[in-house]
Amino acid sequence: MVQARDLRKRFGAFEAVRGIDVDVAQGEVFGFLGPNGAGKSSTMRMIACVSPRTSGSLQVLGMDPDRDGPRIRARLGVVPQLDNLDTELSVRENLEIYGRYFGLPRRHVRAKAAELLEFARLTERAEDRVEPLSGGMKRRLTIARSLVNDPDLLLLDEPTTGLDPQARHLLWERLYQLKREGVTQIITTHYMDEAEQLCDRLVVMDGGVIVAEGSPAELIERWSTREVLELRFAPADRPGAADLERHAERVEMLPDRALLYTADGERSQAALHSAGLRPLSALVRRSTLEDVFLRLTGRTLVD
Amino acid sequence: MAVEERAPARATPAAAPRWVHGVLLVVESFWRWYRRNWRATAVSSVLQPLLFLLAFGLGFGSLIATRPGAEAATGGVPYLVWLAPALLAMSTVQSAAFEMTYPVLSGFKWQRVYLGMAATPLTGAQIALGHLVWVAAKMTLTGAVYLVLIAVFGGAASIGVLGSLGAAVLTGAAVAAPVMAFSASREDEGAAFNALFRFVVLPMTLFSGTFFPVAALPAWVQPLAWISPLWHGTELARAAALGTGTAGAVLGNLTYLLALLAVGVWLSVRLFTRRLAP
Ligand SMILES: Nc1ncnc2c1ncn2[C@@H]1O[C@H](COP(=O)(O)OP(=O)(O)O)[C@@H](O)[C@H]1O
Ligand SMILES: [Mg+2]
């Protein structure tokens, strides 16, 4: 569906995307995980054919965005990072108008809008103006809108950023449904739980380059340990990294806590205790993509 | 739910709409917006010109009706009849300035509806042209309403005022296109628009021969009127309504307005294309 080789994007002197290779296969949900400024949106916009690449090669649906932009866009669904709904129109009108931009007949668009309203659980609000809707509803409407042309490829740029947990879960559920229906999706996110939940395969992006690639499970297995022991200490008796390293494979000292990477968190905790270290709190959890990111970049994903 | 239930078969294979069709789809979208929200703009687009007609055409007109020289300045027709075609042109120019400033910037920055359109098969050129065609269509619509009001108050002396409407719409479009380009080039919050209204639009409406002949101005100011599209539009609108134009003058006015329109369209298309695909 998408193939990029040494893809680059420069804005003036600043290179936002610095040579990435990406392959997205039909039917998969592919993710770009990375912090703000990693170049995720710039990449998405090149794939969406709304931003010409600076160099490298890019094929979307087997075509070249530089040559066939409109033809490619006709088969894409796009959820941009910032909503661009017409807030002075009703929910239904937004869907119908958008369908018309694809040259779809009015009758078809009307039927499609009704169906998408159901899908986004917005039927009750169909005739309301968009303006006063909640962020979650607007996001759901934007996603519904992106499906109006039955796209072969769906691009979602931070679909749930800024939403409350409940709204996020509803959105995830809708995206999961689309996945079951076989819609190929590319998602960017800076939430590791979102990437873990939704993506079959993902790349970790930082500073315009890809630093790792694989399925969430592969990435965790490759770059982290099975478990993590999170410790908080009183500032006075915070031990040095060296004291902790004896009890774990790897240690990350964050400003507010220490992370001990270990195969068995309980055992490490017991070992610390016998060594006389007394944290204020200790928590054993499984490794996540956040840990992978920390390992690869030395920084946390969301700050 | 299964795929088959959810998605009714695509009515047509998803393909990019043909060129002119794409422009019309943009027009359709603005029309839908207007159908829902026309009341909000009806005031500025019809009521305000109506007030001009009443205040100047009737009020001020009655004041000067008895003054010697007034008849000479208007070519022997009542002041209202002389003023009406010019007001028609003035109203389209004002609505062009209004429609092509904040709404255009909003399309890029605030509501970002242009960005939504640009993610579909539509191109920057189609979006720019579609918005411009819509504004011209709307000027025709509100201009026609204005014309009816003018006729009701006795400002229409001949069927030629229909030609005045055409001239007014051309003038409005010739102003709208470069203003659209200007707005598409702005990155700020629209601060420059105040300057545009104050230092371009307002002087243009005052000194383009709308309310009094340009010949009444000091000789050194008169050439300034010639660069004003509204002056050319006013000349055309009057020529049509009063039958006073000469072929050479009309051709000159038309050429100037069409050239301005062409330059504005060319610039708008370029700027839209670039801004929608950074
Ligand atoms: N249109 C633009 N002009 C200049 N710089 C840009 C533009 N778009 C993005 N950037 C810069 O490129 C970098 C990557 O941005 P972006 O792709 O939006 O990252 P992400 O989506 O991962 O947060 C940022 O430093 C951003 O400031
Ligand atoms: Mg982004």
Coordinates of C-alpha atoms and ligand atoms in Angstrom, one line a residue:
Chain A
M1 CA 0.0 0.0 0.0
V2 CA 2.8 2.4 0.9
Q3 CA 6.5 2.0 0.1
A4 CA 9.0 4.7 1.0
R5 CA 12.8 4.7 0.5
D6 CA 15.1 7.3 1.9
L7 CA 12.1 9.6 2.2
R8 CA 13.0 13.1 3.3
K9 CA 11.2 16.3 4.0
R10 CA 12.9 19.6 4.5
F11 CA 11.3 22.9 5.6
G12 CA 13.9 25.6 4.7
A13 CA 17.1 24.6 6.5
F14 CA 15.4 22.2 8.8
E15 CA 15.0 18.6 7.9
A16 CA 11.9 17.2 9.6
V17 CA 12.1 13.7 8.0
R18 CA 15.6 12.5 7.5
G19 CA 15.6 9.5 5.2
I20 CA 13.1 6.8 6.3
D21 CA 12.2 3.5 4.7
V22 CA 8.6 2.3 5.3
D23 CA 6.6 -0.6 3.9
V24 CA 2.9 -1.0 4.7
A25 CA 1.1 -4.1 3.6
Q26 CA -2.6 -4.5 2.7
G27 CA -4.9 -5.1 5.7
E28 CA -2.3 -4.2 8.4
V29 CA -2.5 -1.5 11.0
F30 CA 0.9 0.3 10.9
G31 CA 2.0 2.8 13.5
F32 CA 4.4 5.7 13.8
L33 CA 5.3 6.0 17.5
G34 CA 7.3 9.0 18.5
P35 CA 7.4 12.2 20.6
N36 CA 6.2 15.6 19.5
G37 CA 8.4 16.9 16.7
A38 CA 9.6 13.4 15.6
G39 CA 8.4 14.0 12.1
K40 CA 5.3 11.8 12.2
S41 CA 2.8 14.4 10.8
S42 CA 5.3 15.5 8.1
T43 CA 5.5 11.8 7.0
M44 CA 1.8 11.4 7.1
R45 CA 1.2 14.5 5.1
M46 CA 3.6 13.2 2.4
I47 CA 1.7 9.9 2.3
A48 CA -1.6 11.8 2.2
C49 CA -0.3 13.6 -0.9
V50 CA -0.8 17.0 0.7
S51 CA 2.9 17.8 1.0
P52 CA 5.5 17.1 -1.7
R53 CA 8.5 15.1 -0.6
T54 CA 11.9 16.8 -0.7
S55 CA 13.7 13.6 -1.9
G56 CA 13.6 9.9 -1.9
S57 CA 11.0 7.7 -3.4
L58 CA 7.4 7.2 -2.3
Q59 CA 4.7 5.0 -3.7
V60 CA 1.1 5.1 -2.3
L61 CA -1.4 2.6 -3.7
G62 CA 1.2 1.9 -6.4
M63 CA 1.2 5.5 -7.6
D64 CA 3.6 8.4 -7.2
P65 CA 2.1 11.3 -5.1
D66 CA 4.0 13.9 -7.2
R67 CA 2.2 12.7 -10.4
D68 CA -1.1 11.2 -9.2
G69 CA -2.0 13.2 -6.1
P70 CA -5.7 13.6 -6.8
R71 CA -6.1 10.0 -8.0
I72 CA -4.4 8.7 -4.8
R73 CA -6.3 11.0 -2.5
A74 CA -9.5 9.8 -4.1
R75 CA -8.8 6.4 -2.4
L76 CA -7.5 7.7 0.9
G77 CA -9.3 8.5 4.2
V78 CA -7.5 11.1 6.2
V79 CA -7.9 12.0 9.9
P80 CA -5.6 15.0 10.4
Q81 CA -4.0 15.9 13.7
L82 CA -6.2 19.0 14.0
D83 CA -9.8 18.7 13.1
N84 CA -11.0 20.7 10.2
L85 CA -14.7 20.1 10.3
D86 CA -17.0 22.9 9.2
T87 CA -18.3 23.8 12.6
E88 CA -21.1 26.0 11.3
L89 CA -22.7 23.0 9.5
S90 CA -24.5 20.1 11.0
V91 CA -22.9 16.7 11.7
R92 CA -24.8 15.2 8.8
E93 CA -24.0 18.1 6.4
N94 CA -20.3 17.7 7.2
L95 CA -20.4 14.1 6.1
E96 CA -22.5 14.7 3.0
I97 CA -20.4 17.7 1.8
Y98 CA -17.2 15.7 2.3
G99 CA -18.6 12.8 0.2
R100 CA -19.4 15.2 -2.6
Y101 CA -15.8 16.4 -2.7
F102 CA -15.0 12.9 -4.0
G103 CA -17.5 13.4 -6.8
L104 CA -19.8 10.8 -5.3
P105 CA -23.5 11.1 -6.3
R106 CA -25.8 12.8 -3.8
R107 CA -28.0 9.8 -3.3
H108 CA -25.0 7.6 -2.4
V109 CA -23.6 10.3 -0.1
R110 CA -26.9 10.6 1.8
A111 CA -27.1 6.8 2.4
K112 CA -23.4 6.7 3.3
A113 CA -23.8 9.6 5.8
A114 CA -26.7 7.8 7.5
E115 CA -24.6 4.7 7.9
L116 CA -21.5 6.5 9.1
L117 CA -23.6 8.4 11.7
E118 CA -24.5 5.0 13.1
F119 CA -20.9 3.8 13.0
A120 CA -19.7 6.9 14.9
R121 CA -22.7 6.8 17.3
L122 CA -23.7 10.3 16.3
T123 CA -27.2 9.6 14.9
E124 CA -28.9 11.5 17.7
R125 CA -26.7 14.5 17.0
A126 CA -27.0 14.3 13.3
E127 CA -28.9 17.6 12.8
D128 CA -26.9 19.6 15.4
R129 CA -24.2 22.0 14.5
V130 CA -20.7 20.7 15.0
E131 CA -19.5 23.7 17.0
P132 CA -20.7 22.7 20.5
L133 CA -19.9 19.0 20.3
S134 CA -17.3 17.5 22.6
G135 CA -13.8 16.8 21.5
G136 CA -14.5 13.1 21.4
M137 CA -17.6 13.5 19.2
K138 CA -15.7 15.8 16.8
R139 CA -13.0 13.3 16.5
R140 CA -15.5 10.5 15.9
L141 CA -17.1 12.6 13.2
T142 CA -13.7 13.3 11.6
I143 CA -13.1 9.6 11.5
A144 CA -16.6 8.9 10.1
R145 CA -15.9 11.6 7.5
S146 CA -12.7 10.0 6.5
L147 CA -14.6 6.8 5.6
V148 CA -17.1 8.5 3.3
N149 CA -15.3 7.4 0.2
D150 CA -14.8 3.8 1.4
P151 CA -11.0 4.4 1.4
D152 CA -8.5 1.6 0.7
L153 CA -6.1 3.2 3.1
L154 CA -6.9 5.2 6.2
L155 CA -4.4 7.7 7.7
L156 CA -4.9 8.7 11.3
D157 CA -2.7 11.4 12.8
E158 CA -2.9 11.2 16.5
P159 CA -6.6 10.1 16.5
T160 CA -7.0 10.3 20.3
T161 CA -4.7 13.0 21.5
G162 CA -6.5 15.3 23.9
L163 CA -9.4 12.9 24.6
D164 CA -10.6 11.6 27.9
P165 CA -10.1 7.8 28.5
Q166 CA -13.6 6.9 27.8
A167 CA -13.7 8.7 24.4
R168 CA -10.3 7.1 23.6
H169 CA -11.6 3.6 24.2
L170 CA -14.7 4.2 22.1
L171 CA -12.5 5.4 19.3
W172 CA -10.1 2.4 19.6
E173 CA -13.1 0.1 19.5
R174 CA -14.3 1.8 16.2
L175 CA -10.8 1.5 14.7
Y176 CA -10.6 -2.1 15.7
Q177 CA -13.8 -2.7 13.9
L178 CA -12.4 -1.2 10.8
K179 CA -9.4 -3.4 11.1
R180 CA -11.6 -6.5 11.3
E181 CA -13.2 -5.3 8.1
G182 CA -9.9 -5.3 6.5
V183 CA -9.2 -1.5 6.2
T184 CA -5.5 -0.8 6.0
Q185 CA -4.6 1.8 8.6
I186 CA -1.6 4.0 9.3
I187 CA -1.7 5.6 12.8
T188 CA 0.6 8.1 14.4
T189 CA 0.7 8.4 18.2
H190 CA 2.8 9.4 21.1
Y191 CA 0.8 7.1 23.4
M192 CA 2.5 3.8 23.8
D193 CA -0.7 2.1 25.0
E194 CA -2.4 3.2 21.8
A195 CA 0.4 1.8 19.7
E196 CA 0.3 -1.5 21.6
Q197 CA -3.5 -1.8 21.4
L198 CA -3.9 -1.0 17.8
C199 CA -0.8 -1.6 15.7
D200 CA 0.2 -4.9 14.1
R201 CA 3.6 -3.4 13.3
L202 CA 5.1 -0.1 14.1
V203 CA 8.2 2.1 13.7
V204 CA 9.6 4.1 16.6
M205 CA 10.5 7.6 15.2
D206 CA 12.7 10.2 16.8
G207 CA 14.3 13.3 15.4
G208 CA 13.1 12.5 11.8
V209 CA 14.6 9.0 11.7
I210 CA 13.3 5.5 12.5
V211 CA 15.1 4.0 15.5
A212 CA 13.4 0.7 15.6
E213 CA 10.8 -1.4 13.8
G214 CA 8.7 -4.5 14.6
S215 CA 5.5 -5.6 16.2
P216 CA 4.9 -4.3 19.7
A217 CA 5.8 -7.6 21.3
E218 CA 8.9 -8.0 19.2
L219 CA 10.1 -4.5 20.1
I220 CA 9.6 -5.1 23.8
E221 CA 11.3 -8.4 23.6
R222 CA 14.2 -7.1 21.7
W223 CA 14.8 -3.8 23.5
S224 CA 13.5 -4.4 27.0
T225 CA 13.2 -7.0 29.8
R226 CA 10.0 -8.8 30.7
E227 CA 9.4 -6.8 33.8
V228 CA 10.1 -3.4 35.2
L229 CA 10.5 -2.5 38.8
E230 CA 9.6 1.1 39.4
L231 CA 11.0 2.7 42.6
R232 CA 10.4 6.0 44.2
F233 CA 12.8 7.2 46.9
A234 CA 12.8 10.0 49.4
P235 CA 15.3 12.6 48.0
A236 CA 17.5 12.0 51.0
D237 CA 18.1 8.3 50.6
R238 CA 18.0 8.1 46.9
P239 CA 20.7 5.6 45.9
G240 CA 23.1 6.0 43.0
A241 CA 22.5 4.0 39.8
A242 CA 25.5 1.8 40.6
D243 CA 23.8 0.6 43.8
L244 CA 20.7 -0.5 41.9
E245 CA 22.5 -1.9 38.8
R246 CA 23.6 -4.9 40.9
H247 CA 20.0 -6.0 41.1
A248 CA 18.8 -5.6 37.5
E249 CA 19.9 -5.9 33.9
R250 CA 19.6 -2.2 33.3
V251 CA 18.6 0.9 35.3
E252 CA 17.1 4.2 34.1
M253 CA 17.2 7.0 36.6
L254 CA 14.4 9.5 35.9
P255 CA 13.9 12.7 37.9
D256 CA 11.0 11.3 39.9
R257 CA 11.8 7.6 39.9
A258 CA 14.2 4.8 39.1
L259 CA 13.3 2.0 36.6
L260 CA 14.9 -1.4 37.1
Y261 CA 14.8 -3.7 34.1
T262 CA 14.7 -7.3 35.1
A263 CA 13.2 -10.6 34.2
D264 CA 11.7 -11.0 37.6
G265 CA 10.6 -7.9 39.4
E266 CA 9.6 -9.6 42.6
R267 CA 13.0 -11.1 43.0
S268 CA 14.8 -7.9 42.3
Q269 CA 12.6 -6.2 44.9
A270 CA 13.5 -8.9 47.5
A271 CA 17.2 -8.5 46.7
L272 CA 17.0 -4.7 47.1
H273 CA 15.3 -5.2 50.5
S274 CA 18.0 -7.6 51.7
A275 CA 20.6 -5.0 50.5
G276 CA 19.0 -2.5 52.9
L277 CA 17.5 -0.2 50.2
R278 CA 14.1 1.2 51.3
P279 CA 12.1 2.9 48.5
L280 CA 9.0 4.9 49.4
S281 CA 7.1 2.8 46.9
A282 CA 7.8 -0.1 44.6
L283 CA 5.8 -1.3 41.7
V284 CA 6.3 -4.3 39.4
R285 CA 4.9 -4.0 35.9
R286 CA 5.4 -5.5 32.5
S287 CA 7.6 -3.7 30.0
T288 CA 5.8 -1.4 27.5
L289 CA 6.8 0.5 24.4
E290 CA 7.5 3.4 26.6
D291 CA 10.4 1.4 28.0
V292 CA 11.6 0.6 24.5
F293 CA 11.5 4.3 23.6
L294 CA 13.5 5.2 26.7
R295 CA 16.0 2.5 25.9
L296 CA 16.4 3.7 22.3
T297 CA 16.5 7.4 22.8
G298 CA 17.3 8.0 26.5
R299 CA 14.1 10.1 26.8
T300 CA 10.5 9.5 27.8
L301 CA 7.8 9.6 25.2
V302 CA 5.4 12.0 26.7
D303 CA 6.8 14.8 28.8
Chain B
M1 CA -21.1 -6.0 11.5
A2 CA -19.7 -7.5 8.4
V3 CA -18.1 -5.5 5.5
E4 CA -21.0 -6.3 3.2
E5 CA -23.5 -4.8 5.6
R6 CA -21.6 -1.7 6.4
A7 CA -20.4 -0.5 3.1
P8 CA -22.9 -0.2 0.3
A9 CA -21.0 -0.8 -2.9
R10 CA -19.2 2.3 -4.2
A11 CA -21.5 4.1 -6.6
T12 CA -18.6 4.9 -8.9
P13 CA -15.0 3.8 -8.7
A14 CA -13.3 6.4 -6.5
A15 CA -11.5 8.7 -9.0
A16 CA -10.7 12.3 -9.0
P17 CA -13.6 14.5 -10.3
R18 CA -12.9 16.2 -13.6
W19 CA -11.5 19.6 -13.5
V20 CA -14.6 21.9 -13.8
H21 CA -16.7 19.4 -11.8
G22 CA -14.2 19.8 -8.9
V23 CA -14.6 23.6 -9.0
L24 CA -18.4 23.2 -9.0
L25 CA -18.2 20.8 -6.0
V26 CA -16.5 23.5 -4.0
V27 CA -19.2 26.0 -5.1
E28 CA -21.8 23.5 -4.0
S29 CA -20.2 23.2 -0.6
F30 CA -20.3 27.0 0.0
W31 CA -23.9 27.1 -1.3
R32 CA -24.8 24.5 1.4
W33 CA -23.2 26.6 4.0
Y34 CA -25.0 29.7 2.7
R35 CA -28.4 28.0 2.7
R36 CA -28.0 27.3 6.4
N37 CA -26.3 30.6 7.4
W38 CA -27.5 33.2 4.9
R39 CA -29.3 35.3 7.6
A40 CA -26.0 36.1 9.2
T41 CA -24.7 37.8 6.1
A42 CA -27.9 39.1 4.6
V43 CA -27.6 42.2 6.8
S44 CA -24.2 43.3 5.5
S45 CA -24.9 42.3 1.9
V46 CA -28.3 43.8 1.3
L47 CA -29.2 46.1 4.2
Q48 CA -26.1 48.1 4.2
P49 CA -26.3 48.9 0.5
L50 CA -29.9 49.7 1.0
L51 CA -29.0 52.3 3.6
F52 CA -26.6 53.9 1.2
L53 CA -29.3 54.1 -1.4
L54 CA -31.7 55.7 1.1
A55 CA -29.2 58.1 2.7
F56 CA -27.5 59.3 -0.4
G57 CA -29.8 58.5 -3.3
L58 CA -33.0 59.9 -1.6
G59 CA -31.8 62.0 1.3
F60 CA -28.7 63.7 -0.1
G61 CA -30.2 63.6 -3.6
S62 CA -33.2 65.7 -2.5
L63 CA -30.8 68.2 -1.1
I64 CA -28.9 68.8 -4.3
A65 CA -31.9 68.4 -6.6
T66 CA -32.5 72.1 -6.7
R67 CA -28.9 73.1 -6.9
P68 CA -27.7 74.5 -10.2
G69 CA -24.9 72.4 -11.7
A70 CA -26.2 69.2 -10.2
E71 CA -27.9 68.3 -13.4
A72 CA -24.9 69.0 -15.4
A73 CA -22.7 66.8 -13.2
T74 CA -25.1 63.8 -13.6
G75 CA -25.6 64.3 -17.3
G76 CA -29.1 65.5 -16.9
V77 CA -30.6 62.5 -15.0
P78 CA -31.9 62.6 -11.4
Y79 CA -29.2 62.1 -8.8
L80 CA -30.7 58.7 -7.7
V81 CA -30.6 57.3 -11.2
W82 CA -27.0 58.5 -11.6
L83 CA -26.0 57.1 -8.3
A84 CA -27.7 53.7 -8.4
P85 CA -25.5 51.9 -10.9
A86 CA -22.4 53.1 -9.0
L87 CA -23.8 51.9 -5.7
L88 CA -24.4 48.5 -7.2
A89 CA -20.7 48.3 -8.1
M90 CA -19.7 49.7 -4.7
S91 CA -21.7 47.0 -2.9
T92 CA -20.1 44.2 -4.8
V93 CA -16.6 45.6 -4.1
Q94 CA -17.4 45.9 -0.4
S95 CA -18.7 42.4 -0.3
A96 CA -15.7 41.1 -2.2
A97 CA -13.4 42.7 0.3
F98 CA -15.4 41.2 3.2
E99 CA -15.8 37.7 1.7
M100 CA -12.2 37.3 0.6
T101 CA -10.4 38.4 3.8
Y102 CA -11.3 36.7 7.1
P103 CA -13.2 33.8 5.5
V104 CA -10.1 33.0 3.3
L105 CA -7.7 33.2 6.2
S106 CA -10.1 31.1 8.2
G107 CA -10.1 28.4 5.5
F108 CA -6.3 28.1 6.1
K109 CA -6.0 28.9 9.8
W110 CA -9.0 28.8 12.0
Q111 CA -11.7 26.5 10.6
R112 CA -9.3 25.0 8.1
V113 CA -12.0 23.9 5.7
Y114 CA -9.6 24.3 2.8
L115 CA -7.3 21.8 4.5
G116 CA -10.2 19.4 4.7
M117 CA -10.9 19.9 1.0
A118 CA -7.2 19.5 0.1
A119 CA -7.2 16.0 1.6
T120 CA -9.7 14.9 -1.1
P121 CA -9.1 14.7 -4.8
L122 CA -9.7 18.5 -5.1
T123 CA -6.6 20.6 -5.9
G124 CA -5.6 24.0 -4.6
A125 CA -6.5 25.5 -7.9
Q126 CA -10.0 24.0 -7.8
I127 CA -10.5 25.2 -4.2
A128 CA -9.4 28.8 -5.0
L129 CA -11.5 29.0 -8.1
G130 CA -14.5 27.3 -6.4
H131 CA -14.5 29.9 -3.6
L132 CA -14.1 32.7 -6.1
V133 CA -16.9 31.5 -8.4
W134 CA -19.1 31.1 -5.3
V135 CA -18.4 34.7 -4.2
A136 CA -19.2 35.9 -7.7
A137 CA -22.4 33.9 -7.7
K138 CA -23.4 35.3 -4.4
M139 CA -22.6 38.9 -5.5
T140 CA -24.9 38.2 -8.5
L141 CA -27.6 37.0 -6.2
T142 CA -27.4 39.8 -3.7
G143 CA -26.8 42.3 -6.5
A144 CA -30.1 41.2 -8.1
V145 CA -31.9 41.7 -4.9
Y146 CA -30.3 45.2 -4.5
L147 CA -31.3 46.0 -8.1
V148 CA -35.0 45.2 -7.3
L149 CA -34.8 47.5 -4.4
I150 CA -33.3 50.2 -6.5
A151 CA -36.0 49.8 -9.0
V152 CA -38.6 50.0 -6.3
F153 CA -37.2 53.4 -5.1
G154 CA -37.1 54.7 -8.7
G155 CA -33.4 54.4 -9.3
A156 CA -33.6 52.3 -12.4
A157 CA -34.3 54.3 -15.5
S158 CA -33.8 51.6 -18.2
I159 CA -33.3 47.9 -18.7
G160 CA -29.7 48.8 -19.0
V161 CA -29.3 48.4 -15.3
L162 CA -29.1 44.7 -15.9
G163 CA -25.8 45.5 -17.7
S164 CA -24.9 47.5 -14.6
L165 CA -25.3 44.4 -12.5
G166 CA -23.0 42.5 -14.9
A167 CA -20.4 45.3 -14.6
A168 CA -20.8 45.3 -10.8
V169 CA -20.2 41.6 -10.6
L170 CA -17.2 41.8 -12.9
T171 CA -15.8 44.6 -10.7
G172 CA -16.5 42.6 -7.5
A173 CA -14.7 39.6 -9.0
A174 CA -11.8 41.8 -10.2
V175 CA -11.3 43.0 -6.6
A176 CA -12.1 39.6 -5.0
A177 CA -9.4 37.7 -6.8
P178 CA -6.4 39.8 -5.8
V179 CA -7.8 40.2 -2.2
M180 CA -8.1 36.4 -2.1
A181 CA -4.4 36.2 -3.1
F182 CA -3.5 38.7 -0.5
S183 CA -5.3 36.8 2.2
A184 CA -3.8 33.5 1.1
S185 CA -0.4 35.1 1.7
R186 CA -1.1 36.2 5.2
E187 CA 0.3 34.2 8.1
D188 CA -0.8 36.6 10.9
E189 CA -4.2 36.8 12.6
G190 CA -5.6 39.1 10.0
A191 CA -4.1 42.3 11.3
A192 CA -3.3 43.4 7.8
F193 CA -7.0 43.4 6.9
N194 CA -7.7 46.5 8.9
A195 CA -5.1 48.3 6.9
L196 CA -6.6 46.9 3.7
F197 CA -10.1 48.2 4.7
R198 CA -8.9 51.5 5.9
F199 CA -6.3 52.5 3.3
V200 CA -7.5 50.7 0.2
V201 CA -11.2 49.8 0.3
L202 CA -12.5 53.0 2.1
P203 CA -10.6 55.5 -0.1
M204 CA -11.6 53.5 -3.1
T205 CA -15.3 53.7 -2.3
L206 CA -15.1 57.4 -1.6
F207 CA -13.0 58.5 -4.6
S208 CA -14.1 56.4 -7.5
G209 CA -16.8 58.6 -8.7
T210 CA -19.6 56.9 -6.9
F211 CA -21.1 59.9 -5.1
F212 CA -19.7 62.7 -7.2
P213 CA -17.8 62.8 -10.5
V214 CA -14.1 62.3 -10.3
A215 CA -13.7 65.6 -12.2
A216 CA -14.7 67.4 -9.0
L217 CA -11.5 66.2 -7.4
P218 CA -8.2 68.2 -7.6
A219 CA -6.5 67.4 -10.9
W220 CA -3.6 65.7 -9.2
V221 CA -5.8 63.2 -7.4
Q222 CA -7.7 62.2 -10.6
P223 CA -5.1 59.8 -11.9
L224 CA -5.5 57.9 -8.6
A225 CA -9.0 57.1 -9.6
W226 CA -7.8 55.4 -12.8
I227 CA -6.0 52.7 -10.8
S228 CA -9.1 52.1 -8.8
P229 CA -11.0 49.1 -10.1
L230 CA -14.2 50.6 -8.6
W231 CA -13.8 53.6 -10.8
H232 CA -13.6 51.4 -13.9
G233 CA -16.6 49.4 -12.7
T234 CA -18.6 52.6 -11.9
E235 CA -17.9 53.9 -15.4
L236 CA -19.1 50.6 -16.9
A237 CA -22.1 50.4 -14.7
R238 CA -23.2 53.9 -15.6
A239 CA -22.5 53.4 -19.2
A240 CA -24.8 50.5 -19.2
A241 CA -27.6 52.1 -17.2
L242 CA -27.5 55.6 -18.8
G243 CA -26.2 54.7 -22.2
T244 CA -23.4 57.2 -21.9
G245 CA -20.4 55.1 -22.7
T246 CA -18.1 55.3 -25.7
A247 CA -16.7 52.1 -27.2
G248 CA -13.2 53.1 -26.4
A249 CA -13.8 53.9 -22.8
V250 CA -15.9 50.7 -22.2
L251 CA -13.2 48.6 -23.8
G252 CA -10.6 50.2 -21.6
N253 CA -12.6 49.7 -18.4
L254 CA -13.3 46.1 -19.4
T255 CA -9.7 45.4 -20.2
Y256 CA -8.5 46.8 -16.9
L257 CA -10.9 44.8 -14.8
L258 CA -10.3 41.6 -16.7
A259 CA -6.6 42.0 -16.4
L260 CA -6.9 42.5 -12.7
L261 CA -9.1 39.5 -12.4
A262 CA -6.7 37.4 -14.4
V263 CA -3.7 38.4 -12.3
G264 CA -5.7 37.8 -9.1
V265 CA -6.8 34.4 -10.2
W266 CA -3.2 33.4 -11.2
L267 CA -1.8 34.6 -7.9
S268 CA -4.5 33.0 -5.9
V269 CA -4.1 29.6 -7.6
R270 CA -0.4 29.7 -7.0
L271 CA -0.6 30.7 -3.4
F272 CA -3.4 28.2 -2.6
T273 CA -1.5 25.4 -4.2
R274 CA 1.6 26.3 -2.3
R275 CA 0.0 26.8 1.0
L276 CA -2.1 23.7 0.9
A277 CA 0.9 21.6 0.0
P278 CA 3.8 23.0 2.1
Ligands
LIG1 N1 5.1 23.5 7.6 C1 6.2 23.5 8.4 N2 7.2 24.5 8.3 C2 8.3 24.4 9.1 N3 8.5 23.5 10.0 C3 7.6 22.5 10.1 C4 6.4 22.4 9.4 N4 5.8 21.3 9.7 C5 6.5 20.7 10.7 N5 7.6 21.4 10.9 C6 8.7 21.0 11.9 O1 9.1 19.7 11.6 C7 9.3 19.0 12.8 C8 8.4 17.7 12.8 O2 7.1 18.1 12.9 P1 5.9 17.1 12.8 O3 6.1 16.3 11.6 O4 4.7 17.8 13.0 O5 6.2 16.1 14.1 P2 5.2 15.2 14.9 O6 4.0 15.1 14.1 O7 6.0 13.9 15.1 O8 5.0 15.9 16.2 C9 8.9 19.9 14.0 O9 10.1 20.5 14.5 C10 8.1 21.0 13.3 O10 8.3 22.3 13.9
MG2 MG 2.1 15.5 14.6

